[in-house]
Amino acid sequence: MLSAAVVSSSSSRIFSSSIGKTCSLYRSSIPSFFRLSVRSMADSAFKKIQIQRDDTTFDAYVVGKDDAPGIVVIQEWWGVDFEIKNHAIKISQLEPGFKALIPDLYRGKVGLDTAEAQHLMDGLDWPGAIKDIRASVNWLKSNGSKKVGVTGMCMGGALAIASSVLVPEVDAVVGFYGTPSSELADPAQAKAPVQAHFGELDNFVGFSDVTAAKNLEEKLKASGVAHEVHIYPGNGHAFLNRSPEGVSRRKSMGLSDEDEAAVELAWSRFNSWMKQYLA
């Protein structure tokens, strides 16, 4: 197993250096009401549980029908904040209904600006995060979900795709705008069906830009698993984030594209993929 330091450094370096340039003004521009609201939104919809793996325990947040197919929803680099909870709630409400579980990879910490988020992602134990994801998949399978998929956005998208290689219990994967480092996982060795989504204007080079998306597609072809890679014209990074707070945050980061049709298309493709492989 690669050391956590090696994997963390190689997996986060490309994204954090690129986004750091894009978001240098973000800390000063974030409104005070926004910093307060991120702590409380959507919390009431979730059941908080604890999951044991190896010699550690971590919190997770569950929403949806007990006996529904399960989907592990992996956080963006911000942590378990309002937006990833919004996504999990939406997933739980898609037909025919899913049971969504968010593992807290940062152990309760949330980045309220890009500097904090970058610090948290740079310090992530990536092999440990994969273990958290595997434990989350197995928890769902032990608690009413016969089949379980994994999805994630940004950092979570990279981890979701890595899970198709490293977590044998996963039945399907959908990743949004993120690819894993070669040190963490080689998608050419994927064992579960993978669907991936990217914005054409995403400028996080080597992590989620069009070149990274096309490289991922070539690796998935080599794996032999069922796969789809979709690129959305005119859309940038994190284009799914459509809550008022999420839109405000994206604009503060210089991401001003708004394409509701692309968002709905991406969710429709997500739902079709998960229904196909988790039903």
CSV table of C-alpha atoms in Angstrom, one decimal:
chain,number,residue,atom,x,y,z
A,1,MET,CA,0.0,0.0,0.0
A,2,LEU,CA,1.3,3.5,-0.9
A,3,SER,CA,1.9,5.8,2.1
A,4,ALA,CA,-0.9,8.3,2.8
A,5,ALA,CA,1.6,11.2,2.3
A,6,VAL,CA,2.6,10.1,-1.2
A,7,VAL,CA,-1.0,9.5,-2.4
A,8,SER,CA,-2.3,12.6,-0.8
A,9,SER,CA,0.4,14.8,-2.3
A,10,SER,CA,0.0,13.4,-5.8
A,11,SER,CA,-3.8,13.3,-5.8
A,12,SER,CA,-4.4,16.8,-4.6
A,13,ARG,CA,-1.4,18.7,-6.0
A,14,ILE,CA,-2.9,19.3,-9.5
A,15,PHE,CA,-6.3,20.3,-8.3
A,16,SER,CA,-5.3,22.5,-5.3
A,17,SER,CA,-2.6,24.4,-7.2
A,18,SER,CA,-5.0,25.1,-10.1
A,19,ILE,CA,-8.0,26.1,-8.0
A,20,GLY,CA,-5.7,28.2,-5.7
A,21,LYS,CA,-5.0,30.5,-8.6
A,22,THR,CA,-8.6,30.7,-9.6
A,23,CYS,CA,-9.9,31.4,-6.1
A,24,SER,CA,-7.3,33.8,-4.6
A,25,LEU,CA,-10.0,36.4,-3.8
A,26,TYR,CA,-12.5,33.9,-2.3
A,27,ARG,CA,-11.7,34.3,1.4
A,28,SER,CA,-12.3,38.0,1.4
A,29,SER,CA,-15.4,37.9,-0.7
A,30,ILE,CA,-17.4,35.3,1.2
A,31,PRO,CA,-20.5,36.9,2.8
A,32,SER,CA,-20.9,36.5,6.6
A,33,PHE,CA,-24.5,35.2,6.3
A,34,PHE,CA,-23.2,32.4,4.0
A,35,ARG,CA,-20.5,31.3,6.5
A,36,LEU,CA,-23.3,30.9,9.1
A,37,SER,CA,-25.8,29.2,6.9
A,38,VAL,CA,-23.5,26.4,5.7
A,39,ARG,CA,-23.5,24.8,9.2
A,40,SER,CA,-27.2,24.2,9.4
A,41,MET,CA,-28.7,23.6,5.9
A,42,ALA,CA,-30.4,20.2,5.3
A,43,ASP,CA,-29.2,18.7,8.5
A,44,SER,CA,-32.7,17.7,9.7
A,45,ALA,CA,-33.2,15.3,6.7
A,46,PHE,CA,-30.4,13.0,7.8
A,47,LYS,CA,-29.9,10.2,10.3
A,48,LYS,CA,-26.4,10.4,11.8
A,49,ILE,CA,-24.7,7.1,12.3
A,50,GLN,CA,-21.2,5.8,13.1
A,51,ILE,CA,-19.3,3.2,11.1
A,52,GLN,CA,-16.4,1.1,12.4
A,53,ARG,CA,-13.5,0.1,10.2
A,54,ASP,CA,-10.1,-1.2,11.3
A,55,ASP,CA,-9.3,0.7,14.5
A,56,THR,CA,-11.2,3.9,13.8
A,57,THR,CA,-14.9,5.1,13.8
A,58,PHE,CA,-16.3,7.8,11.6
A,59,ASP,CA,-19.6,9.6,11.3
A,60,ALA,CA,-21.9,9.2,8.3
A,61,TYR,CA,-25.2,10.8,7.3
A,62,VAL,CA,-28.0,8.7,5.8
A,63,VAL,CA,-31.2,9.7,4.0
A,64,GLY,CA,-33.7,7.6,2.1
A,65,LYS,CA,-35.8,4.4,2.3
A,66,ASP,CA,-34.3,1.7,4.5
A,67,ASP,CA,-34.6,-1.1,1.9
A,68,ALA,CA,-33.7,1.0,-1.2
A,69,PRO,CA,-30.6,0.5,-3.3
A,70,GLY,CA,-27.7,2.3,-1.6
A,71,ILE,CA,-25.5,5.0,-3.0
A,72,VAL,CA,-22.4,6.3,-1.1
A,73,VAL,CA,-22.1,10.1,-1.8
A,74,ILE,CA,-18.6,11.4,-1.5
A,75,GLN,CA,-17.9,15.0,-0.5
A,76,GLU,CA,-16.2,17.8,-2.5
A,77,TRP,CA,-13.0,19.2,-1.1
A,78,TRP,CA,-15.1,21.4,1.2
A,79,GLY,CA,-16.2,18.5,3.4
A,80,VAL,CA,-19.6,17.4,4.5
A,81,ASP,CA,-21.3,20.8,3.9
A,82,PHE,CA,-24.7,22.0,2.7
A,83,GLU,CA,-24.1,21.2,-1.0
A,84,ILE,CA,-23.1,17.6,-0.7
A,85,LYS,CA,-26.1,17.2,1.6
A,86,ASN,CA,-28.3,18.8,-1.0
A,87,HIS,CA,-27.0,16.3,-3.6
A,88,ALA,CA,-27.6,13.3,-1.3
A,89,ILE,CA,-31.2,14.4,-0.6
A,90,LYS,CA,-31.8,14.8,-4.3
A,91,ILE,CA,-30.4,11.3,-5.0
A,92,SER,CA,-32.6,9.8,-2.3
A,93,GLN,CA,-35.7,11.3,-4.0
A,94,LEU,CA,-34.9,10.1,-7.5
A,95,GLU,CA,-37.1,7.3,-8.9
A,96,PRO,CA,-37.4,4.5,-7.8
A,97,GLY,CA,-35.8,5.9,-4.6
A,98,PHE,CA,-32.3,5.4,-3.2
A,99,LYS,CA,-30.7,5.3,0.2
A,100,ALA,CA,-27.9,7.8,0.2
A,101,LEU,CA,-25.0,7.8,2.7
A,102,ILE,CA,-22.3,10.5,3.1
A,103,PRO,CA,-19.2,9.3,4.9
A,104,ASP,CA,-17.4,12.1,6.8
A,105,LEU,CA,-13.9,11.8,5.4
A,106,TYR,CA,-12.6,14.9,7.2
A,107,ARG,CA,-13.9,13.7,10.6
A,108,GLY,CA,-16.1,16.7,11.3
A,109,LYS,CA,-14.0,19.5,9.7
A,110,VAL,CA,-15.5,21.7,6.9
A,111,GLY,CA,-13.7,24.2,4.7
A,112,LEU,CA,-15.5,27.5,4.7
A,113,ASP,CA,-13.1,29.0,2.1
A,114,THR,CA,-10.7,27.7,-0.5
A,115,ALA,CA,-7.6,28.0,1.8
A,116,GLU,CA,-9.3,25.8,4.4
A,117,ALA,CA,-10.6,23.4,1.8
A,118,GLN,CA,-7.2,23.1,0.2
A,119,HIS,CA,-5.6,22.5,3.6
A,120,LEU,CA,-8.1,19.7,4.4
A,121,MET,CA,-7.7,18.0,1.1
A,122,ASP,CA,-3.9,18.2,1.2
A,123,GLY,CA,-4.0,16.5,4.5
A,124,LEU,CA,-6.5,13.7,3.5
A,125,ASP,CA,-5.4,10.1,4.0
A,126,TRP,CA,-6.4,8.9,0.6
A,127,PRO,CA,-6.0,5.2,1.2
A,128,GLY,CA,-7.9,5.7,4.4
A,129,ALA,CA,-10.6,7.5,2.5
A,130,ILE,CA,-11.0,4.4,0.2
A,131,LYS,CA,-11.3,2.3,3.4
A,132,ASP,CA,-14.0,4.6,4.6
A,133,ILE,CA,-15.8,4.2,1.3
A,134,ARG,CA,-15.6,0.5,1.4
A,135,ALA,CA,-16.9,0.4,5.0
A,136,SER,CA,-19.8,2.6,3.9
A,137,VAL,CA,-20.6,0.3,1.0
A,138,ASN,CA,-20.6,-2.7,3.3
A,139,TRP,CA,-22.7,-0.9,5.9
A,140,LEU,CA,-25.4,-0.2,3.3
A,141,LYS,CA,-25.3,-3.8,2.2
A,142,SER,CA,-25.7,-5.0,5.8
A,143,ASN,CA,-28.6,-2.6,6.4
A,144,GLY,CA,-31.1,-3.2,3.7
A,145,SER,CA,-29.5,-2.3,0.4
A,146,LYS,CA,-28.9,-5.3,-1.8
A,147,LYS,CA,-26.8,-3.4,-4.3
A,148,VAL,CA,-24.7,-0.2,-3.7
A,149,GLY,CA,-23.2,2.4,-6.0
A,150,VAL,CA,-20.7,5.2,-5.3
A,151,THR,CA,-20.8,8.7,-6.5
A,152,GLY,CA,-19.0,11.9,-5.8
A,153,MET,CA,-18.2,15.4,-7.0
A,154,CYS,CA,-14.8,17.0,-7.4
A,155,MET,CA,-12.5,15.3,-4.9
A,156,GLY,CA,-15.3,12.9,-4.4
A,157,GLY,CA,-15.5,12.2,-8.1
A,158,ALA,CA,-11.9,11.2,-8.1
A,159,LEU,CA,-12.5,8.9,-5.1
A,160,ALA,CA,-15.6,7.5,-6.7
A,161,ILE,CA,-13.7,6.4,-9.8
A,162,ALA,CA,-10.9,5.0,-7.6
A,163,SER,CA,-13.5,2.9,-5.8
A,164,SER,CA,-14.4,1.2,-9.1
A,165,VAL,CA,-10.8,-0.2,-9.0
A,166,LEU,CA,-10.2,-0.6,-5.2
A,167,VAL,CA,-13.6,-1.5,-3.7
A,168,PRO,CA,-14.7,-4.9,-5.0
A,169,GLU,CA,-18.2,-4.7,-3.3
A,170,VAL,CA,-19.2,-1.6,-5.5
A,171,ASP,CA,-21.9,-2.4,-8.1
A,172,ALA,CA,-21.8,0.9,-10.1
A,173,VAL,CA,-20.0,4.3,-10.0
A,174,VAL,CA,-20.8,7.8,-11.2
A,175,GLY,CA,-18.1,10.4,-10.9
A,176,PHE,CA,-18.5,14.2,-11.5
A,177,TYR,CA,-15.5,16.4,-12.5
A,178,GLY,CA,-12.6,14.5,-10.9
A,179,THR,CA,-10.1,11.8,-11.8
A,180,PRO,CA,-7.8,9.9,-9.4
A,181,SER,CA,-4.0,10.1,-9.5
A,182,SER,CA,-2.3,7.1,-11.1
A,183,GLU,CA,-0.7,6.4,-7.7
A,184,LEU,CA,-4.1,6.0,-6.1
A,185,ALA,CA,-5.9,4.0,-8.8
A,186,ASP,CA,-5.6,3.2,-12.5
A,187,PRO,CA,-9.1,3.3,-14.1
A,188,ALA,CA,-7.8,0.8,-16.7
A,189,GLN,CA,-8.2,-1.7,-13.8
A,190,ALA,CA,-11.8,-0.7,-13.1
A,191,LYS,CA,-14.1,-3.6,-12.1
A,192,ALA,CA,-17.5,-1.8,-11.8
A,193,PRO,CA,-19.4,0.1,-14.5
A,194,VAL,CA,-18.4,3.8,-14.5
A,195,GLN,CA,-20.2,6.9,-15.8
A,196,ALA,CA,-18.4,10.2,-15.6
A,197,HIS,CA,-19.4,13.8,-16.2
A,198,PHE,CA,-17.2,16.9,-17.0
A,199,GLY,CA,-17.7,20.5,-18.0
A,200,GLU,CA,-16.2,21.6,-21.3
A,201,LEU,CA,-14.9,24.8,-19.7
A,202,ASP,CA,-13.4,23.1,-16.6
A,203,ASN,CA,-9.8,24.5,-16.3
A,204,PHE,CA,-8.4,22.3,-13.5
A,205,VAL,CA,-5.8,20.8,-15.8
A,206,GLY,CA,-5.0,17.1,-15.3
A,207,PHE,CA,-7.8,16.7,-12.8
A,208,SER,CA,-11.1,17.5,-14.4
A,209,ASP,CA,-10.4,19.4,-17.7
A,210,VAL,CA,-11.4,17.9,-21.1
A,211,THR,CA,-8.0,16.3,-21.5
A,212,ALA,CA,-8.4,14.5,-18.2
A,213,ALA,CA,-11.9,13.4,-19.2
A,214,LYS,CA,-10.6,12.0,-22.5
A,215,ASN,CA,-7.7,10.2,-20.8
A,216,LEU,CA,-10.2,8.7,-18.4
A,217,GLU,CA,-12.3,7.5,-21.3
A,218,GLU,CA,-9.3,5.7,-22.9
A,219,LYS,CA,-8.5,4.0,-19.6
A,220,LEU,CA,-12.0,2.8,-19.1
A,221,LYS,CA,-12.1,1.4,-22.6
A,222,ALA,CA,-9.0,-0.6,-21.7
A,223,SER,CA,-10.7,-1.9,-18.5
A,224,GLY,CA,-13.5,-3.5,-20.5
A,225,VAL,CA,-16.2,-2.4,-18.1
A,226,ALA,CA,-19.3,-0.7,-19.2
A,227,HIS,CA,-18.7,3.1,-19.2
A,228,GLU,CA,-19.9,6.5,-20.4
A,229,VAL,CA,-18.0,9.8,-20.3
A,230,HIS,CA,-20.1,12.9,-20.9
A,231,ILE,CA,-18.7,16.4,-21.5
A,232,TYR,CA,-21.1,19.3,-21.2
A,233,PRO,CA,-20.5,22.3,-23.6
A,234,GLY,CA,-20.3,25.7,-22.0
A,235,ASN,CA,-20.1,24.4,-18.4
A,236,GLY,CA,-17.3,24.7,-15.9
A,237,HIS,CA,-16.3,22.9,-12.8
A,238,ALA,CA,-18.9,22.0,-10.2
A,239,PHE,CA,-21.8,22.8,-12.5
A,240,LEU,CA,-24.2,20.7,-10.5
A,241,ASN,CA,-24.1,23.1,-7.6
A,242,ARG,CA,-27.3,25.0,-8.1
A,243,SER,CA,-28.4,26.0,-4.6
A,244,PRO,CA,-28.4,29.7,-3.9
A,245,GLU,CA,-25.4,29.3,-1.7
A,246,GLY,CA,-23.7,27.1,-4.2
A,247,VAL,CA,-24.2,29.5,-7.0
A,248,SER,CA,-22.9,32.4,-4.8
A,249,ARG,CA,-19.8,30.3,-4.0
A,250,ARG,CA,-19.2,29.4,-7.6
A,251,LYS,CA,-19.4,33.0,-8.7
A,252,SER,CA,-17.0,34.0,-6.0
A,253,MET,CA,-14.6,31.5,-7.5
A,254,GLY,CA,-15.0,32.9,-11.0
A,255,LEU,CA,-17.4,30.2,-12.2
A,256,SER,CA,-20.4,32.0,-13.6
A,257,ASP,CA,-21.9,29.5,-16.0
A,258,GLU,CA,-25.5,28.6,-15.3
A,259,ASP,CA,-27.0,25.8,-17.4
A,260,GLU,CA,-30.1,24.2,-15.9
A,261,ALA,CA,-30.6,22.0,-18.9
A,262,ALA,CA,-27.1,20.5,-18.5
A,263,VAL,CA,-27.8,19.9,-14.8
A,264,GLU,CA,-31.0,18.1,-15.5
A,265,LEU,CA,-29.4,16.1,-18.2
A,266,ALA,CA,-26.6,15.0,-15.9
A,267,TRP,CA,-29.0,14.0,-13.2
A,268,SER,CA,-31.1,12.1,-15.7
A,269,ARG,CA,-28.1,10.2,-16.9
A,270,PHE,CA,-27.0,9.5,-13.3
A,271,ASN,CA,-30.4,8.1,-12.5
A,272,SER,CA,-30.6,5.9,-15.5
A,273,TRP,CA,-27.1,4.5,-14.8
A,274,MET,CA,-27.8,3.7,-11.1
A,275,LYS,CA,-31.2,2.2,-11.9
A,276,GLN,CA,-29.7,0.0,-14.6
A,277,TYR,CA,-27.0,-1.4,-12.3
A,278,LEU,CA,-28.6,-1.3,-8.8
A,279,ALA,CA,-32.1,-2.4,-9.5
